[in-house]
Coordinates of C-alpha atoms and ligand atoms in Angstrom, one line a residue:
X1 CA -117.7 147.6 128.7
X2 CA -117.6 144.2 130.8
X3 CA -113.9 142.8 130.6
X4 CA -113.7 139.4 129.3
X5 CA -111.4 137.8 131.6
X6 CA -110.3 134.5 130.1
X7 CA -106.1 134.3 130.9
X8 CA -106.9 132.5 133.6
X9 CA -109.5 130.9 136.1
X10 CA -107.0 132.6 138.9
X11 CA -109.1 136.1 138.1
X12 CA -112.5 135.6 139.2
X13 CA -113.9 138.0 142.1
X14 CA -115.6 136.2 145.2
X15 CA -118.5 136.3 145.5
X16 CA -120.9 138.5 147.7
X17 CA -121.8 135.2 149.4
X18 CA -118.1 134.3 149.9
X19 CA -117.4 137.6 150.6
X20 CA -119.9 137.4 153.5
X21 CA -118.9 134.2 155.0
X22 CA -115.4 135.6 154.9
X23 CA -116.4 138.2 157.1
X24 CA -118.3 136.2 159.3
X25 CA -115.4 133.6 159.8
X26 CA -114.6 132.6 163.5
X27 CA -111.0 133.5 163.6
X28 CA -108.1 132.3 166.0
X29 CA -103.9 132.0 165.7
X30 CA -103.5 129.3 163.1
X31 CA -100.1 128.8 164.1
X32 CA -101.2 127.9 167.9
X33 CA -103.7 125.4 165.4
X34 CA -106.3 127.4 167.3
X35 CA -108.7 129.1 163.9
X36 CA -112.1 127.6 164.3
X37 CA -112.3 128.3 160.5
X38 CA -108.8 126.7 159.2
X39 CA -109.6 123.5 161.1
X40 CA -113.1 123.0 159.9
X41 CA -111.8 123.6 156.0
X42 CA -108.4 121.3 156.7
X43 CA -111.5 118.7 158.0
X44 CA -113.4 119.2 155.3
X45 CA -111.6 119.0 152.1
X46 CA -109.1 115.9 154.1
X47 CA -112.6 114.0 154.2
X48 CA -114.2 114.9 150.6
X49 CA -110.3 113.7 149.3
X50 CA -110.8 110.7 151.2
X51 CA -108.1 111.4 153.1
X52 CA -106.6 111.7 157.5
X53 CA -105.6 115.2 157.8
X54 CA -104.9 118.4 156.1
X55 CA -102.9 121.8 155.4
X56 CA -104.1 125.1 154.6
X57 CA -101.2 126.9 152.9
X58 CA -101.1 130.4 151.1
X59 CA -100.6 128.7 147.3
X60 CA -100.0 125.8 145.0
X61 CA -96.6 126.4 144.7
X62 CA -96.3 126.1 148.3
X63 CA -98.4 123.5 148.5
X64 CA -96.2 121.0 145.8
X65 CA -93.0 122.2 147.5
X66 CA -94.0 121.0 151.2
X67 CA -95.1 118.1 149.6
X68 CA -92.2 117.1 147.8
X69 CA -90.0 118.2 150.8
X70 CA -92.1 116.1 153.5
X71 CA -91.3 113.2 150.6
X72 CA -87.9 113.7 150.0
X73 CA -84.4 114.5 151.2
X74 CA -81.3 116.2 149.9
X75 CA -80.1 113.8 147.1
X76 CA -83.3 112.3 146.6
X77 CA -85.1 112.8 142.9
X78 CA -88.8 113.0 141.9
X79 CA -89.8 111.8 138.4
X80 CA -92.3 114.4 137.0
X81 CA -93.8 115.6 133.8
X82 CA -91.4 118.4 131.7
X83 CA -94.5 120.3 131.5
X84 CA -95.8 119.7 134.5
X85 CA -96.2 122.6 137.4
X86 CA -94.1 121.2 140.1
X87 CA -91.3 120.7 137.8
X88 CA -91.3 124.0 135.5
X89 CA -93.6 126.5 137.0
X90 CA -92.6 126.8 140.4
X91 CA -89.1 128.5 139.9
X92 CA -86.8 125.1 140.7
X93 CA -88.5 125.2 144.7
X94 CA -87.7 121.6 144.9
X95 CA -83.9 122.1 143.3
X96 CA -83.7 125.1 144.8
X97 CA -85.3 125.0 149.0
X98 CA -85.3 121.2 149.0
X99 CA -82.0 119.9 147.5
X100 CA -84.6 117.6 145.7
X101 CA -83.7 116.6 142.2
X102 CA -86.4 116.3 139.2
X103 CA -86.1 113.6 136.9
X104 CA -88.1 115.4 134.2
X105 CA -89.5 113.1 131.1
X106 CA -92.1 113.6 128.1
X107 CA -95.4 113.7 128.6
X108 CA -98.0 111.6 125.8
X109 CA -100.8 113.7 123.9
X110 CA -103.0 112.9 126.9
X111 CA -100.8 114.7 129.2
X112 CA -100.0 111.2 131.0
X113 CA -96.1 109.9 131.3
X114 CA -96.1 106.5 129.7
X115 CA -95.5 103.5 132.1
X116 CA -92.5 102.4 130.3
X117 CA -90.5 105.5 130.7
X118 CA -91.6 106.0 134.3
X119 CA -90.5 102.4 134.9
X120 CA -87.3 103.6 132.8
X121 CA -86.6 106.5 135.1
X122 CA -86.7 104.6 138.4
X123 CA -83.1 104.6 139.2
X124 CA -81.1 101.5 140.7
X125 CA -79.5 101.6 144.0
X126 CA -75.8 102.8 143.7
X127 CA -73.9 105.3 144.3
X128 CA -74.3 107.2 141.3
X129 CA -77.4 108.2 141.3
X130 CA -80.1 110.0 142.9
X131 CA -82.6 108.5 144.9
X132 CA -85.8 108.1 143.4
X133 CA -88.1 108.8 145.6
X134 CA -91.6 110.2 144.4
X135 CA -93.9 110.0 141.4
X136 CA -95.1 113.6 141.1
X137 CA -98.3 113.6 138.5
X138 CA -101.0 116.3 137.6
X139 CA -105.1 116.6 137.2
X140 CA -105.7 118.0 135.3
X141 CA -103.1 118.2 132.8
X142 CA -103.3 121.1 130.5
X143 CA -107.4 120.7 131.2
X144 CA -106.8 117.2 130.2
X145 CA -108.1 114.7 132.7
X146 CA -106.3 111.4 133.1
X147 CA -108.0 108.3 132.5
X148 CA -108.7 106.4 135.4
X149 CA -107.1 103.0 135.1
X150 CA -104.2 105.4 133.9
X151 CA -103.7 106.9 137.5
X152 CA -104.1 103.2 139.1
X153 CA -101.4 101.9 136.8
X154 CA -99.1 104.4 137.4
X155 CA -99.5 104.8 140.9
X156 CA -99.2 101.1 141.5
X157 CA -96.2 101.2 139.6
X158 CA -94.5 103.5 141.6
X159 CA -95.4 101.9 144.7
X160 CA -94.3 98.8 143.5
X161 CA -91.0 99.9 143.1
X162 CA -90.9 101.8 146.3
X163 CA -91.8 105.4 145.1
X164 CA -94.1 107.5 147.1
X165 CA -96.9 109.4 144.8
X166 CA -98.0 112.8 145.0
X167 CA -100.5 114.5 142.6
X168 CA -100.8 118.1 141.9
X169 CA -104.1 118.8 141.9
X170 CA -104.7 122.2 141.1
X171 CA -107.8 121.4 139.2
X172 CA -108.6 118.0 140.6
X173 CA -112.4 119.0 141.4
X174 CA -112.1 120.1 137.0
X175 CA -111.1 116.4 136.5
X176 CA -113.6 114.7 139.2
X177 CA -116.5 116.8 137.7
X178 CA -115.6 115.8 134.1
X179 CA -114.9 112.7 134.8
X180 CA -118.0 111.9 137.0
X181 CA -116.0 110.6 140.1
X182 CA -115.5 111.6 143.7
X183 CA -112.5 113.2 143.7
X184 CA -111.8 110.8 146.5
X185 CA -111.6 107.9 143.8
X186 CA -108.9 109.8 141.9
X187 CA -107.4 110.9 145.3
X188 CA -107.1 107.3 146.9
X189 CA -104.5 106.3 144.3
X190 CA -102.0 109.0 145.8
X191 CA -100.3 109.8 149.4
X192 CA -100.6 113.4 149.2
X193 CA -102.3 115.7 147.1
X194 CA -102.2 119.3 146.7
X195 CA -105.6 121.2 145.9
X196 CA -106.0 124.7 144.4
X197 CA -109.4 126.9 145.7
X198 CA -108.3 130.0 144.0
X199 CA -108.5 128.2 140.6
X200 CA -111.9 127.0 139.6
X201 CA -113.4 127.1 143.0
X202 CA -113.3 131.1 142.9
X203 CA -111.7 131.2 146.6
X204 CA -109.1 134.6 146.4
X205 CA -106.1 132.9 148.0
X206 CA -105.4 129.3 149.2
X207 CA -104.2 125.5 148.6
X208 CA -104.4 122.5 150.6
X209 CA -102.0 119.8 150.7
X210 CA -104.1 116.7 152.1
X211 CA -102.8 113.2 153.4
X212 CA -101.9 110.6 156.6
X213 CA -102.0 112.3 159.7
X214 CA -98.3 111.3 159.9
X215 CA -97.4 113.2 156.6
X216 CA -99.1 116.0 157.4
X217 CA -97.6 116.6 160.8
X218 CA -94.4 116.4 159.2
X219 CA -95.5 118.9 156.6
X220 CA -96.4 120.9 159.3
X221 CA -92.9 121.8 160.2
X222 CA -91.8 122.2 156.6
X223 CA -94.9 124.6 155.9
X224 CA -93.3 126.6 158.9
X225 CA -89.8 126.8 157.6
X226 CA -91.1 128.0 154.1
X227 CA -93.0 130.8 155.8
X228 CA -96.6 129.8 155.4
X229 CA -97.3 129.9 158.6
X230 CA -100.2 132.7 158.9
X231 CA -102.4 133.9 161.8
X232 CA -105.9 134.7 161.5
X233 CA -105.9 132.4 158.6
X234 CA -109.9 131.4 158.8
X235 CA -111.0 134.8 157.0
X236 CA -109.4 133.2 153.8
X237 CA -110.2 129.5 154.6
X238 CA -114.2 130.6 155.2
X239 CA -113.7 131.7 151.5
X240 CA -112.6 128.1 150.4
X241 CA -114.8 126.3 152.3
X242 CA -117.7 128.2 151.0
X243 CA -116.2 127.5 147.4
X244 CA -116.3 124.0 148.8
X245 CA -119.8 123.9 149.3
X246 CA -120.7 126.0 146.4
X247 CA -118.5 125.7 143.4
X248 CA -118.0 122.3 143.0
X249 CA -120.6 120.8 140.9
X250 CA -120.8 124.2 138.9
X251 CA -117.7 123.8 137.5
X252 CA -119.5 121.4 134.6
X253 CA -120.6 125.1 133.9
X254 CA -117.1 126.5 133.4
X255 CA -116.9 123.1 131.0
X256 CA -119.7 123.5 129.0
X257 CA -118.7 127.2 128.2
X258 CA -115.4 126.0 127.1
X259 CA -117.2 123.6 124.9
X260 CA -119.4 126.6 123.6
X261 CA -116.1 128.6 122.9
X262 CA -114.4 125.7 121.3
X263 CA -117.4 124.9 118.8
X264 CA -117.8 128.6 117.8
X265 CA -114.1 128.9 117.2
X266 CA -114.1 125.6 114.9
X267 CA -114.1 126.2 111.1
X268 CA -112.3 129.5 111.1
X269 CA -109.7 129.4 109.0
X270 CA -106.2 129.8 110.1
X271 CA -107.3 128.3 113.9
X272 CA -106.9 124.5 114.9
X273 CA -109.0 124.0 118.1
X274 CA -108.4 121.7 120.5
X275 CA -112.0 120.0 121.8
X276 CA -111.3 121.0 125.5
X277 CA -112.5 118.3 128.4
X278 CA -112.5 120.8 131.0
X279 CA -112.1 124.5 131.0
X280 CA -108.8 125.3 129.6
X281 CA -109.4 125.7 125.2
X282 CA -106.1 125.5 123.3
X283 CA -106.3 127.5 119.8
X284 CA -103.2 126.8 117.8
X285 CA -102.2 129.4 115.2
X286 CA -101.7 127.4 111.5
X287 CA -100.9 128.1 108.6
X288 CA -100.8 132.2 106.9
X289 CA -102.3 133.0 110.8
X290 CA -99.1 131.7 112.6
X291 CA -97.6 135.2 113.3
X292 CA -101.2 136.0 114.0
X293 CA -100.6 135.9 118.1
X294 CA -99.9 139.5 119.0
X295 CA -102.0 141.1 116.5
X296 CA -105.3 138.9 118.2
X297 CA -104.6 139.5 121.1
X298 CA -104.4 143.5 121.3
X299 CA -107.6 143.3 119.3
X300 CA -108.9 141.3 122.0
X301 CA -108.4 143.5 124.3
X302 CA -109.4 146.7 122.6
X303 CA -112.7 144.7 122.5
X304 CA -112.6 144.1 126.0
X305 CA -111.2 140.3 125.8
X306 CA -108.2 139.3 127.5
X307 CA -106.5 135.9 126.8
X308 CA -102.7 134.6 126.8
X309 CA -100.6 132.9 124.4
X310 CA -98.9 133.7 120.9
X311 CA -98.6 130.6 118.7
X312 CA -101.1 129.3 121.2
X313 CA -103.5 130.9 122.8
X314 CA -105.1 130.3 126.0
X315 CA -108.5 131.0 127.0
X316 CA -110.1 129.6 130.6
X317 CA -113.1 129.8 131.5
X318 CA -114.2 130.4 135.3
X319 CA -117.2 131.6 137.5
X320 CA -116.8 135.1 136.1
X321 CA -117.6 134.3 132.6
X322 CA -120.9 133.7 130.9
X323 CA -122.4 132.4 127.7
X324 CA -122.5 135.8 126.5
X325 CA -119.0 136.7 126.8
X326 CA -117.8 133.5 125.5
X327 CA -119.8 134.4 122.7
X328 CA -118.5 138.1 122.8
X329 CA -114.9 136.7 122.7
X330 CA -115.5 134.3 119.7
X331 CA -117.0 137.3 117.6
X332 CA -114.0 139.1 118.2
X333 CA -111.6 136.7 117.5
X334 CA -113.6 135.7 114.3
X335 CA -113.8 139.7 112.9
X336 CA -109.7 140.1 113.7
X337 CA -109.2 137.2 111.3
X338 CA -111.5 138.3 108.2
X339 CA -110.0 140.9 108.1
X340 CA -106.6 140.9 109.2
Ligands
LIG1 C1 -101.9 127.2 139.5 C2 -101.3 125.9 139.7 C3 -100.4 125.6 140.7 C4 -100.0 126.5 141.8 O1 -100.5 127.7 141.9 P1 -100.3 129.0 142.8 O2 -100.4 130.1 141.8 O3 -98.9 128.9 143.4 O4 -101.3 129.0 143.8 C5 -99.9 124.3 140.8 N1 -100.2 123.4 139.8 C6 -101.0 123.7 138.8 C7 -101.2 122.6 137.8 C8 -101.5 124.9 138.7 O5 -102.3 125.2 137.6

């Protein structure tokens, strides 16, 4: 039986045509700046962001934590989103390796941080506070992407009132593609941004954190320090720049399955779906089905589905799945709840 993957869009397999321009990758010492392969994606994905220079690093966690550290200094603060990655999913990095203090604060339904309490955030200069330095934001947002003239405003805002901006970008290409954008458009509004290739893309390992050539050769050193420094680096950057130029405008297929997963899952009773934009569905548990979680979920997997959550569930959608295992997953999750 075919496993249903659908935890994450972290899982999928490259491809055999990745696989093949990963083995074909011109190599060199990346450290000595001298991989043929690391340069050419660093070129690549700093000019389809719109942007001077890049850095190839081993993950997104790296990625927002050289970021953040090339922005800020011991005692300074970023202002981020309590749900957001770079605040509670990378293990307090910024606290932690760069003496960097969040200023964490609620996000709205559309995953955005209201003007008002950004503004609100922003401390004065005196002695008693942190320096706010950086507005840290995210695209997508729990698959949500944010509106347009949202990301201006904010952005502007920050700048306005001397903040730096830096989006996390895991799934920026997700929100582009939805969206209908360049991801340059949503990319211009920030001085750094981090990309993920092992999401969506289907690259096995790799981020990017992209901006000035000046920011970047500071990041540079930072990168260093945290130990991302690797060698032969280009056999995993051929894989990202082949995801690059193959898995970008196919991720309206990862949306469109979504879509197909959320519509087959609306109506059963004891699930509220949320209508996903990208490829990230929501499934609340309501009502009698509330302690529901666990039970779904092993009888998921004993039909070959695997998803996460327990008053929540997760279910992602990524190169790996197909219309028929959507459709395979929905059927299972409809037969535990008739007759559980
Ligand atoms: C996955 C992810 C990251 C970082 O991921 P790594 O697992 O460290 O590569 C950062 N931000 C968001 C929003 C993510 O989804």
């Amino acid at each position: 039986m075919k496993i249903i993957d659908l935890r994450s869009d972290t899982v999928t397999q490259p491809t055999a045509a990745m696989r093949a321009a990963m083995l074909d990758a011109p190599l060199g010492d990346d450290v000595f700046g001298d991989d043929p392969s690391v340069n050419a994606l660093q070129g690549k994905i700093a000019a389809m962001l719109g942007k001077e220079a890049a850095l190839f690093v081993p993950s997104g966690t790296q990625s927002n934590l050289v970021g953040v550290m090339t922005h800020c200094g011991r005692g300074d603060e970023y202002i981020v989103g309590q749900m957001a990655h770079t605040y509670r999913w990378e293990a307090g990095g910024a606290a932690v390796l760069g003496s960097v203090q969040p200023q964490p604060i609620e996000h709205q339904k559309d995953g955005s941080l209201a003007l008002a309490d950004i503004e609100a955030a922003i401390k004065p200069d005196d002695a008693h506070f942190a320096k706010s330095r950086l507005l840290c934001l995210e695209n997508t947002i729990g698959g949500k992407a944010l509106a347009m003239d949202y990301v201006a405003d904010a952005t502007a805002l920050a700048h306005r009132r001397g903040l730096a901006t830096h989006l996390d970008g895991a799934r920026l290409f997700n929100a582009a593609v939805k969206l209908g954008v360049p991801a340059s458009d949503i990319a211009r509004h920030f001085d750094s941004v981090s990309v993920c290739f092992s999401k969506g893309l289907g690259a096995p390992v790799g981020s990017a954190l992209v901006g000035s050539r000046e920011f970047i050769g500071r990041a540079h050193r930072w990168r260093k320090m945290l130990g991302g420094g690797m060698r032969q680096a280009g056999v995993l950057a051929a894989g990202a720049l082949h995801a690059l130029e193959h898995h970008v405008e196919r991720l309206a297929d990862d949306h469109a399955l979504a879509a197909r997963l959320a519509e087959a899952l609306a109506g059963i009773p004891g699930l509220a779906v949320e209508a996903p934009q990208t490829n990230i569905v929501f499934v609340d548990l309501v009502g009698g089905r509330r302690e529901a979680g666990a039970g779904l979920l092993a009888h998921l997997k004993s039909r070959g589905v695997l998803a996460t959550g327990l008053y929540r569930l997760r279910f992602v959608t990524h190169l790996d799945v197909d219309a028929e295992g959507v459709d395979r997953a929905a059927a299972a999750i409809r037969e535990y709840l008739a007759s559980a």
